[in-house]
PDB file of C-alpha atoms in Angstrom:
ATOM      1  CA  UNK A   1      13.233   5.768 -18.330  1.00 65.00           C
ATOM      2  CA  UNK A   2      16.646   6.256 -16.436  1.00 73.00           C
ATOM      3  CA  UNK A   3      17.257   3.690 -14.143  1.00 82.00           C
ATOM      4  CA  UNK A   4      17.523   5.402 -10.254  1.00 87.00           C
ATOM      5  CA  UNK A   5      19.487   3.734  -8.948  1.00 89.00           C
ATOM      6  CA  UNK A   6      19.682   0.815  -5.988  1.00 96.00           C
ATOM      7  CA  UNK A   7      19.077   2.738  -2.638  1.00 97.00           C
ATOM      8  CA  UNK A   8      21.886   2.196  -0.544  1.00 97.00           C
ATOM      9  CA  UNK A   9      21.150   0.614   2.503  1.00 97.00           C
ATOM     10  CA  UNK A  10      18.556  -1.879   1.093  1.00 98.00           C
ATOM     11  CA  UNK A  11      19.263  -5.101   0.192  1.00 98.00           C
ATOM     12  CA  UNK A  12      17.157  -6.909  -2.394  1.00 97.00           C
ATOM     13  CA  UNK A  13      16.031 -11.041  -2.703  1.00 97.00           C
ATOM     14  CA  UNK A  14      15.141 -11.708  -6.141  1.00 97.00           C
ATOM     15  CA  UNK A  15      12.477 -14.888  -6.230  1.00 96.00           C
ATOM     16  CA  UNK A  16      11.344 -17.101  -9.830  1.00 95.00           C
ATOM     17  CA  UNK A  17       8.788 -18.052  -7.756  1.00 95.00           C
ATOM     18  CA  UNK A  18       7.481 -18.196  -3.839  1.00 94.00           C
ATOM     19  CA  UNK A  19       4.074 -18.725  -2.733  1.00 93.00           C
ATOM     20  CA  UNK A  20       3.734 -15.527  -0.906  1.00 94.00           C
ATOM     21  CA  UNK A  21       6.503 -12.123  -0.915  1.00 96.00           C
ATOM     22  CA  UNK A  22       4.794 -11.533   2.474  1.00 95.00           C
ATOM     23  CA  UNK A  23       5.145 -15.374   3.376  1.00 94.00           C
ATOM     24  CA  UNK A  24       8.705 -15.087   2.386  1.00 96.00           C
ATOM     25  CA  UNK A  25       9.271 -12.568   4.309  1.00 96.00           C
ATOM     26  CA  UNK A  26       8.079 -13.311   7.598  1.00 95.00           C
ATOM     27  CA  UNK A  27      10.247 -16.652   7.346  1.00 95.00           C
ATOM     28  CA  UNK A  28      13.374 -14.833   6.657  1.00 96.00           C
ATOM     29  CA  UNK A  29      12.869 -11.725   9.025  1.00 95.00           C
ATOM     30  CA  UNK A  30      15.437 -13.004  12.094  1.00 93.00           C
ATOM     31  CA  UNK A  31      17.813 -13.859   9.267  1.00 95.00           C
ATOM     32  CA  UNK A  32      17.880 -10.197   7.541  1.00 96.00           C
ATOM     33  CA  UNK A  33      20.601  -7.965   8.515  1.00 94.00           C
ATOM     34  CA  UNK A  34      18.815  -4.951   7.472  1.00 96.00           C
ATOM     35  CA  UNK A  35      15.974  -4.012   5.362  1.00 98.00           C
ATOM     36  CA  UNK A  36      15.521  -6.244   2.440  1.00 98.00           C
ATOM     37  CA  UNK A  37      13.170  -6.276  -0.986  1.00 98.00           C
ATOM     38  CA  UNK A  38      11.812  -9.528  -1.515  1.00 98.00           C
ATOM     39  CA  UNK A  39      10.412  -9.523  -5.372  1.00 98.00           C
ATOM     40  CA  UNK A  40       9.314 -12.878  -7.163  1.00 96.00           C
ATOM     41  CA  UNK A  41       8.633 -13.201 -10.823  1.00 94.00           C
ATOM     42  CA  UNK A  42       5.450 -15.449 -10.121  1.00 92.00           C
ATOM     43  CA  UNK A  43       3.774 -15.307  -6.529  1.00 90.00           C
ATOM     44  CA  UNK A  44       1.326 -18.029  -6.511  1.00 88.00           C
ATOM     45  CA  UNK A  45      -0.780 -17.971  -3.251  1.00 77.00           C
ATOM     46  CA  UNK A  46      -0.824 -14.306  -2.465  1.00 68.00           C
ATOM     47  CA  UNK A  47      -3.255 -12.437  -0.092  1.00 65.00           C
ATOM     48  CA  UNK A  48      -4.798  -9.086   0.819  1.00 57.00           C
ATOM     49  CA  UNK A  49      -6.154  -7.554   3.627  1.00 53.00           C
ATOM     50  CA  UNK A  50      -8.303  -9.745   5.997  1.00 50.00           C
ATOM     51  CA  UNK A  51      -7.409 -13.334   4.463  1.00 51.00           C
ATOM     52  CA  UNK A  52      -8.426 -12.481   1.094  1.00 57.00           C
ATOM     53  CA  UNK A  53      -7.001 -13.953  -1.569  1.00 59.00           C
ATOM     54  CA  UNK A  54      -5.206 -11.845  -3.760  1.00 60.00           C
ATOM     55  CA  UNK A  55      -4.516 -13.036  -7.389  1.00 65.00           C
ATOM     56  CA  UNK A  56      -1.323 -12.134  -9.800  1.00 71.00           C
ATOM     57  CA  UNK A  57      -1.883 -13.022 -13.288  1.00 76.00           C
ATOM     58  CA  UNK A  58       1.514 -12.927 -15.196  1.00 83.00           C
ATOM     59  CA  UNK A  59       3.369 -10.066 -15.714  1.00 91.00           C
ATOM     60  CA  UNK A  60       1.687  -8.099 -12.506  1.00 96.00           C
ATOM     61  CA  UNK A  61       4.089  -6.921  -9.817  1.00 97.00           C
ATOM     62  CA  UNK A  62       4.652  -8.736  -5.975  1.00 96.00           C
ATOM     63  CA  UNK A  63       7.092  -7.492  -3.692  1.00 97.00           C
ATOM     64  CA  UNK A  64       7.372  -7.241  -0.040  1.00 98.00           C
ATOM     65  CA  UNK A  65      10.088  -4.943   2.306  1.00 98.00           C
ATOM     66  CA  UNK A  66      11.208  -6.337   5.428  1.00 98.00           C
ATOM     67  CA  UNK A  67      11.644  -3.924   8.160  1.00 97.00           C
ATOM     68  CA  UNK A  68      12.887  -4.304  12.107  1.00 94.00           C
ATOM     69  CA  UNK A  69      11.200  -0.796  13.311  1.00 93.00           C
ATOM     70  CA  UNK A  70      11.523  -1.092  16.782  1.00 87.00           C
ATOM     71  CA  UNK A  71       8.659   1.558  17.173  1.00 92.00           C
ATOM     72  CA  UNK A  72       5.570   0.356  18.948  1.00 93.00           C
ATOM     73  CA  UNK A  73       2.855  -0.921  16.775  1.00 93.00           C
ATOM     74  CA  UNK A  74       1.022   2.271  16.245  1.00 93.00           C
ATOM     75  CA  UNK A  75       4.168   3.757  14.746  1.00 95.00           C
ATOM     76  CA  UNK A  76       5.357   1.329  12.766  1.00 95.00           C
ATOM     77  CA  UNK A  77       1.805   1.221  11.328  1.00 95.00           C
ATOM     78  CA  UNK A  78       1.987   4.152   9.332  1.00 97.00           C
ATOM     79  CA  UNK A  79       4.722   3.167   7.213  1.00 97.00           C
ATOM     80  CA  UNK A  80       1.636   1.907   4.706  1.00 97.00           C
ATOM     81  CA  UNK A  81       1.079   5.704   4.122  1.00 98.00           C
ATOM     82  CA  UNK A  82       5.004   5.767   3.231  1.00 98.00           C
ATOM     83  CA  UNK A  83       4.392   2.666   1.115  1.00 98.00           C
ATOM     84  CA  UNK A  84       1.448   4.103  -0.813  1.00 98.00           C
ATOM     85  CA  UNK A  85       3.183   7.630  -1.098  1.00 98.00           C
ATOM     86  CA  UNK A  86       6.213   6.017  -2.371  1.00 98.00           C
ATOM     87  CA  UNK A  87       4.389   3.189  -4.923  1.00 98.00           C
ATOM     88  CA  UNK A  88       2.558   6.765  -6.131  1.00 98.00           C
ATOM     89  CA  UNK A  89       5.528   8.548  -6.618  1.00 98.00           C
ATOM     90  CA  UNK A  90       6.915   5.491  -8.455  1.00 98.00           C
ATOM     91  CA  UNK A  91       4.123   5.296 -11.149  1.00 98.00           C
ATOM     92  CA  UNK A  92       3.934   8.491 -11.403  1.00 98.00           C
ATOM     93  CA  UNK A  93       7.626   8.806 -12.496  1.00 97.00           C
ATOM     94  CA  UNK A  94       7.385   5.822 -14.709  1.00 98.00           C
ATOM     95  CA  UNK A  95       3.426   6.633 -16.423  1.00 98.00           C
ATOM     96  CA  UNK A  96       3.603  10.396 -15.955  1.00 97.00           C
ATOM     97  CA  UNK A  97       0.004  11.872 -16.183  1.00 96.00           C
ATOM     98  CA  UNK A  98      -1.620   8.831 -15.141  1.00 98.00           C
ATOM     99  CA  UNK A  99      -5.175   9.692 -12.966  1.00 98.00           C
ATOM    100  CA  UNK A 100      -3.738   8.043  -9.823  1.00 98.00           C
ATOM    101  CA  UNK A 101      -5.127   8.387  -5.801  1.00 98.00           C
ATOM    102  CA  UNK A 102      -5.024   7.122  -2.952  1.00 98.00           C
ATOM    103  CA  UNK A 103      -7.689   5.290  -1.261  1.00 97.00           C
ATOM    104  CA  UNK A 104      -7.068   4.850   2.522  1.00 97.00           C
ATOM    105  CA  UNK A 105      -6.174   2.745   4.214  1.00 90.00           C
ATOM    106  CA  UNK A 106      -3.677   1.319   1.375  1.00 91.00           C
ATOM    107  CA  UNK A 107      -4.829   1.149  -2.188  1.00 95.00           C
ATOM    108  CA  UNK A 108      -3.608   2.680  -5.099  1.00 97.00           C
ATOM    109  CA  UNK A 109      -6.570   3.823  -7.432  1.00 98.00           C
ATOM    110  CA  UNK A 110      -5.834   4.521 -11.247  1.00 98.00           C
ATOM    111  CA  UNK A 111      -8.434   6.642 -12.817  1.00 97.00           C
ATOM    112  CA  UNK A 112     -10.997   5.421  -9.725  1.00 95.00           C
ATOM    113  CA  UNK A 113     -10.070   1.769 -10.084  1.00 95.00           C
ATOM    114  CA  UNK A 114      -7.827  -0.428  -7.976  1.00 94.00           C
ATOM    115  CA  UNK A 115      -4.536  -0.557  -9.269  1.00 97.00           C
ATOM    116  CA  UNK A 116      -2.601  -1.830  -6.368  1.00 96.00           C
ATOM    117  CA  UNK A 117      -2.709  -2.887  -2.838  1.00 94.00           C
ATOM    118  CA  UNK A 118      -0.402  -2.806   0.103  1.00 96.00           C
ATOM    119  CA  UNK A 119      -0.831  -5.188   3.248  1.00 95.00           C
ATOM    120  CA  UNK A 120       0.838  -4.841   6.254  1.00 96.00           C
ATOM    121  CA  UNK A 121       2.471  -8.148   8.724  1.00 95.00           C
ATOM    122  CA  UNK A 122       4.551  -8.446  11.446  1.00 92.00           C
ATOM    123  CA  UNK A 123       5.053  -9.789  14.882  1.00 83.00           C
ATOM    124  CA  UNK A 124       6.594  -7.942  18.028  1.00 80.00           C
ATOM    125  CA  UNK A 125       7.598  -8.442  21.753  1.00 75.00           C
ATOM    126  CA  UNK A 126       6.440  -6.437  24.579  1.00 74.00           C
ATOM    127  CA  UNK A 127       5.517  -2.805  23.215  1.00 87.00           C
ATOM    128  CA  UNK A 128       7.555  -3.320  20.113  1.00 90.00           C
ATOM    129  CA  UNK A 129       7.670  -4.486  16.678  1.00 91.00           C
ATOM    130  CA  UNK A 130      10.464  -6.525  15.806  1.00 91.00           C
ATOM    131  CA  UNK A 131      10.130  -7.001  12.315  1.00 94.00           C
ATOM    132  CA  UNK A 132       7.346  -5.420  10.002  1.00 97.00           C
ATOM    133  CA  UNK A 133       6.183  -6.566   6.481  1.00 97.00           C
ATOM    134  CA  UNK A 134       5.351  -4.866   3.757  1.00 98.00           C
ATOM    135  CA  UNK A 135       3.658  -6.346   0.869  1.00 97.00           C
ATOM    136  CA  UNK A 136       2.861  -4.268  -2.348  1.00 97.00           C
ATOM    137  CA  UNK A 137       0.805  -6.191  -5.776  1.00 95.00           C
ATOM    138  CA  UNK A 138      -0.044  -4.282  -8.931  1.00 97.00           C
ATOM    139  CA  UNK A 139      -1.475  -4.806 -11.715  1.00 96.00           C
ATOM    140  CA  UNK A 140       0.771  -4.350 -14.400  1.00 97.00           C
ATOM    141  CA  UNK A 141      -0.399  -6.265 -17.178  1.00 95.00           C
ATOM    142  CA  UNK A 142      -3.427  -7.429 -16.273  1.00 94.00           C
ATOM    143  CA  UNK A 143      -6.572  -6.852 -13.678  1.00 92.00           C
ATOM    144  CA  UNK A 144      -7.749  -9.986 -12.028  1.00 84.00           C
ATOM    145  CA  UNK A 145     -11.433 -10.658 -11.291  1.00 78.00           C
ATOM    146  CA  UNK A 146     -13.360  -8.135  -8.897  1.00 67.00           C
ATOM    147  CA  UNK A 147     -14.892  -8.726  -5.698  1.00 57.00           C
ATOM    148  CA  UNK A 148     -19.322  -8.361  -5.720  1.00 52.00           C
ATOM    149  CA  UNK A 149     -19.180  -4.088  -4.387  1.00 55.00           C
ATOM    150  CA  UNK A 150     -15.662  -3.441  -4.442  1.00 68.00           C
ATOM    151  CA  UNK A 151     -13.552  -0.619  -6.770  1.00 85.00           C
ATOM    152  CA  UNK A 152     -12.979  -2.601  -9.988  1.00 90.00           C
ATOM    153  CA  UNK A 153      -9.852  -4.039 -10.558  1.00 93.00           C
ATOM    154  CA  UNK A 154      -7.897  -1.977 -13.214  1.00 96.00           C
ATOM    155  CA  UNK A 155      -4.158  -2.462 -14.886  1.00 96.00           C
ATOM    156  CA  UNK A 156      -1.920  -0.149 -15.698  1.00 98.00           C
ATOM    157  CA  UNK A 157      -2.016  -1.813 -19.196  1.00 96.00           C
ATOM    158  CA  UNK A 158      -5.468  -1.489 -19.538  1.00 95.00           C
ATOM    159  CA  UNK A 159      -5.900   2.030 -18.339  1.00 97.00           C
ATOM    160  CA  UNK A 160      -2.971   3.580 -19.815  1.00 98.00           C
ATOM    161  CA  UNK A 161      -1.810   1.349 -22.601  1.00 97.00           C
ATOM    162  CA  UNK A 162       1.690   1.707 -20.685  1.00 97.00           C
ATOM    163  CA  UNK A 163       3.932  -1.191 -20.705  1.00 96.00           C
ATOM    164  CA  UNK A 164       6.061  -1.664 -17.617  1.00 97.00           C
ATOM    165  CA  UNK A 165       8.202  -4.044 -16.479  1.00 96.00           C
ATOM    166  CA  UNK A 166       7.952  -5.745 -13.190  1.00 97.00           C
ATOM    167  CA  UNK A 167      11.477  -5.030 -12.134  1.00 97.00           C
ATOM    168  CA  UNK A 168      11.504  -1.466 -13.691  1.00 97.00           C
ATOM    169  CA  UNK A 169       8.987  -0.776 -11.020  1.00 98.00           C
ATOM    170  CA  UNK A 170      10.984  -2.368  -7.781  1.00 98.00           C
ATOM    171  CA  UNK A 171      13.966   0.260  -8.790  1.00 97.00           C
ATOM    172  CA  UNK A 172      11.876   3.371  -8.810  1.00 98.00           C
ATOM    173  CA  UNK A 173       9.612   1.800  -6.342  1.00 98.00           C
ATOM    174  CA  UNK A 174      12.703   1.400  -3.922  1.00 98.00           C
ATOM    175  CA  UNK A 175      14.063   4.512  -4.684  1.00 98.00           C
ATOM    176  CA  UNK A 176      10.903   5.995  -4.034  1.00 98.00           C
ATOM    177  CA  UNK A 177      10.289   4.673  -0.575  1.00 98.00           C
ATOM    178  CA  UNK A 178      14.301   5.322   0.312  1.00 98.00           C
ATOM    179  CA  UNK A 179      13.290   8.938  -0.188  1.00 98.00           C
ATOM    180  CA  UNK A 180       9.882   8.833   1.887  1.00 98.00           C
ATOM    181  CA  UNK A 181      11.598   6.628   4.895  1.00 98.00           C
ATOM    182  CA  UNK A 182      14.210   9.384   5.670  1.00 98.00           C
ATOM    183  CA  UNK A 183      11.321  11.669   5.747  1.00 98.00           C
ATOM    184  CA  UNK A 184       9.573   9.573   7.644  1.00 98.00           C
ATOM    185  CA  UNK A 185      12.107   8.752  10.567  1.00 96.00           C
ATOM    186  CA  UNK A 186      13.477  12.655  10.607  1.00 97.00           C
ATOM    187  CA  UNK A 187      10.176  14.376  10.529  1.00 97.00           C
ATOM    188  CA  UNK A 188       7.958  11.738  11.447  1.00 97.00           C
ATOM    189  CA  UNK A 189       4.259  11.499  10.011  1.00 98.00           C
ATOM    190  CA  UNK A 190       2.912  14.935   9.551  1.00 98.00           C
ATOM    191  CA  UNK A 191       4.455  16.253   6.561  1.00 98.00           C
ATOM    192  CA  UNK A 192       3.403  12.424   5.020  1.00 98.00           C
ATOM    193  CA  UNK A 193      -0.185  12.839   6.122  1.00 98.00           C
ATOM    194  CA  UNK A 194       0.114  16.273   4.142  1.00 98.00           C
ATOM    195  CA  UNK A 195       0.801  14.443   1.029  1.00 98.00           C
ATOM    196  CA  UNK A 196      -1.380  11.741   1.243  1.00 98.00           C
ATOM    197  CA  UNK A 197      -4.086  14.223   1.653  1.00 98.00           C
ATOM    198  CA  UNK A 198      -3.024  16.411  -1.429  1.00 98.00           C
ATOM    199  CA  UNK A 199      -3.363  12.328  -3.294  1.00 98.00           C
ATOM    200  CA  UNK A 200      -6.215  10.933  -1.004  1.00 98.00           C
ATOM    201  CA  UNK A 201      -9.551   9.986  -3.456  1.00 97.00           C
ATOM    202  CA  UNK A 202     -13.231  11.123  -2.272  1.00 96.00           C
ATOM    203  CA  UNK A 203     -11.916  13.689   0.215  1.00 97.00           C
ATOM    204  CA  UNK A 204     -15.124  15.878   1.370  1.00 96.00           C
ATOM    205  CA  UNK A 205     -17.188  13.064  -0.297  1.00 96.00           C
ATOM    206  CA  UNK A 206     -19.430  10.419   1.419  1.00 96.00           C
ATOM    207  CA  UNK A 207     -18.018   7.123   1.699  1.00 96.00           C
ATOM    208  CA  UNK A 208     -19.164   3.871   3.653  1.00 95.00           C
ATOM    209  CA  UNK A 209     -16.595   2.373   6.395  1.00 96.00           C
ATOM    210  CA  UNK A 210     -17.847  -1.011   7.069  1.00 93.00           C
ATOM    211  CA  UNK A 211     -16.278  -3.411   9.994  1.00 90.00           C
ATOM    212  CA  UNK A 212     -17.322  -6.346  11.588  1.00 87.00           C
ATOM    213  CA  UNK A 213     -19.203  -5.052  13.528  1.00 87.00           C
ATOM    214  CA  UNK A 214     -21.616  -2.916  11.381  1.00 91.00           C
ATOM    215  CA  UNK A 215     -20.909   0.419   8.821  1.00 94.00           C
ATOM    216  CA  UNK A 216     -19.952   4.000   9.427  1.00 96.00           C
ATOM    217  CA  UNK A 217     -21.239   6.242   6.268  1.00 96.00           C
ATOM    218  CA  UNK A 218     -20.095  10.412   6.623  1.00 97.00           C
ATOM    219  CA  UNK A 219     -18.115  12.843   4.594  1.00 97.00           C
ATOM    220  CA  UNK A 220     -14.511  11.949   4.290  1.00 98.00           C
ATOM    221  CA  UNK A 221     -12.924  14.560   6.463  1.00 98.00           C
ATOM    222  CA  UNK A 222      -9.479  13.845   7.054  1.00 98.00           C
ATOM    223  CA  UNK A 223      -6.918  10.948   8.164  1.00 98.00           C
ATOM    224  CA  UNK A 224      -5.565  12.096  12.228  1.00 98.00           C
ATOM    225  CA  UNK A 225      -2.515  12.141  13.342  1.00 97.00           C
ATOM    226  CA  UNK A 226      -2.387   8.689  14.109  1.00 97.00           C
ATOM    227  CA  UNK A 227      -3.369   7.467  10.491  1.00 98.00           C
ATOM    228  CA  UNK A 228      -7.521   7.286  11.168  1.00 98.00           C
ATOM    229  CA  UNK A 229      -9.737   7.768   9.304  1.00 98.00           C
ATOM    230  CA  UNK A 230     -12.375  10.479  10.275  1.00 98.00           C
ATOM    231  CA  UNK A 231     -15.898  10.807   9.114  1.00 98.00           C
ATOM    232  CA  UNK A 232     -18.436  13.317   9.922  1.00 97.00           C
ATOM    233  CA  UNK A 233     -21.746  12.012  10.449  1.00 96.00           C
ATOM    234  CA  UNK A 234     -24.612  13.108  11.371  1.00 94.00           C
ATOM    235  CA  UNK A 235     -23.782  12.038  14.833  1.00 94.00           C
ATOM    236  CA  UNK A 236     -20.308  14.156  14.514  1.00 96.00           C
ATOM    237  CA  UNK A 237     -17.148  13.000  14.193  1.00 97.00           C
ATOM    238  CA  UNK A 238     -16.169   9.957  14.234  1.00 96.00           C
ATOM    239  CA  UNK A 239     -11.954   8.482  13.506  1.00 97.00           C
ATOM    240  CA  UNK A 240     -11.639   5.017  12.746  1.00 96.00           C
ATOM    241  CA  UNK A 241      -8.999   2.398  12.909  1.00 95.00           C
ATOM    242  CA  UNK A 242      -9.732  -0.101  10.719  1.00 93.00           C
ATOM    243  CA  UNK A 243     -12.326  -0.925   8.021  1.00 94.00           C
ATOM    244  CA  UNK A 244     -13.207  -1.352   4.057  1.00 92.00           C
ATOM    245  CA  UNK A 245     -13.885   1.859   2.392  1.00 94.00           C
ATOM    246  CA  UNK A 246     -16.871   2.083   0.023  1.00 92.00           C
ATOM    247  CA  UNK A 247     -17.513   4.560  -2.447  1.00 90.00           C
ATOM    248  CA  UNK A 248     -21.030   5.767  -3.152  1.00 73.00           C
ATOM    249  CA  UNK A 249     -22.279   4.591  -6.390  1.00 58.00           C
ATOM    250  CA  UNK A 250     -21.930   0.526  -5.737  1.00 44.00           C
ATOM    251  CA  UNK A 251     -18.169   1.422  -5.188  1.00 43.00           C
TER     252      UNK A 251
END
């Protein structure tokens, strides 16, 4: 597979090890000129959405991007729909004809398991963020243990018997996200909801958004303009924020 190509205008932090990409990265956001790749060959106390603990048996990918939006939180919010489009476009490149969707808000499915995840970090002042980051694990090599009523954990070993470097995928994946970030910023989110949508998995099917403070189940509509997700129930319509997706089916 032909190398892309470093995307000019991103610099790149290259790790043996570090407890966390996202850690990393919040510690060294004042200090970054511009934005930066963090990628470590061993992350050893990584974590997903809501605390969780997120585990990255050898050989799997971690890599964060440091970003100084400037955009109110909202805004810069989105940029996991840029991440996800861009991590697809990536695997699709390297693994082409691999079953791969989206699953909002920001996983990466491979033939309906999870394949990746993307978490989201930052801090701001007033009605901006000044520095957003982006953290991005997949399993490469290997799928770590599942969580009781979650999408299994799949690898991209495992479900396509491709072998792929860890680095191989921060070039493409870099590229990849260049080219969706100048989309992005000149045409803001619309034509990136578009795409997501043509990728999204269980569109027009019934899925369960649960929060903490109870569960939304309805047909998987749409995502809005601001990056929500909308059900309709039997209630109507209803666009939420935040939440785990469930599948139907235990999923």
């Amino acid at each position: 597979m032909k190398d892309p190509g470093w995307p000019e205008g991103y610099a790149r932090r290259v790790l043996d090890e570090v407890d966390s990409t996202n850690a990393e990265g919040l510690r060294l956001a004042k200090s970054l000129a511009g934005p930066t790749w963090i990628f470590a060959h061993r992350q050893v106390a990584g974590r997903g959405r809501r605390g969780r603990a997120w585990t990255d048996p050898a050989g799997n990918f971690a890599a964060s991007l440091v970003l100084k939006p400037a955009e109110p939180p909202g805004q810069a919010a989105l940029r996991s729909f840029v991440a996800a489009l861009a991590l697809h476009d990536a695997l699709s490149t390297l693994v082409p004809g691999a079953e791969l969707s989206l699953k909002w808000p920001n996983d990466v499915l491979l033939s309906g398991g999870k394949l990746a995840g993307i978490l989201l970090e930052g801090s701001g002042s007033g009605r901006v963020m000044d520095h957003l980051v982006i953290g991005i694990g997949v399993n490469l090599a290997e799928a770590p243990p599942g969580a009781e009523g979650a999408v299994p954990p799949v690898s991209l070993r495992q479900g396509t018997g491709a072998e792929v470097a860890p680095e191989t995928l921060l070039a493409h994946l870099a590229h990849a996200y260049a080219a969706r970030e100048t989309v992005f910023g000149a045409r803001g989110f619309g034509p990136l909801r578009e795409a997501w949508l043509a990728r999204a998995a269980r569109l027009g099917e019934e899925v369960i958004a649960r929060t903490m403070r109870g569960e939304t189940r309805g047909l998987f509509e749409t995502v809005d303009a601001e990056g929500k997700l909308v059900l309709k129930t039997e209630g109507g319509r209803v666009a939420i924020a935040a939440a785990d997706v469930f599948f139907e089916r235990g999923t």
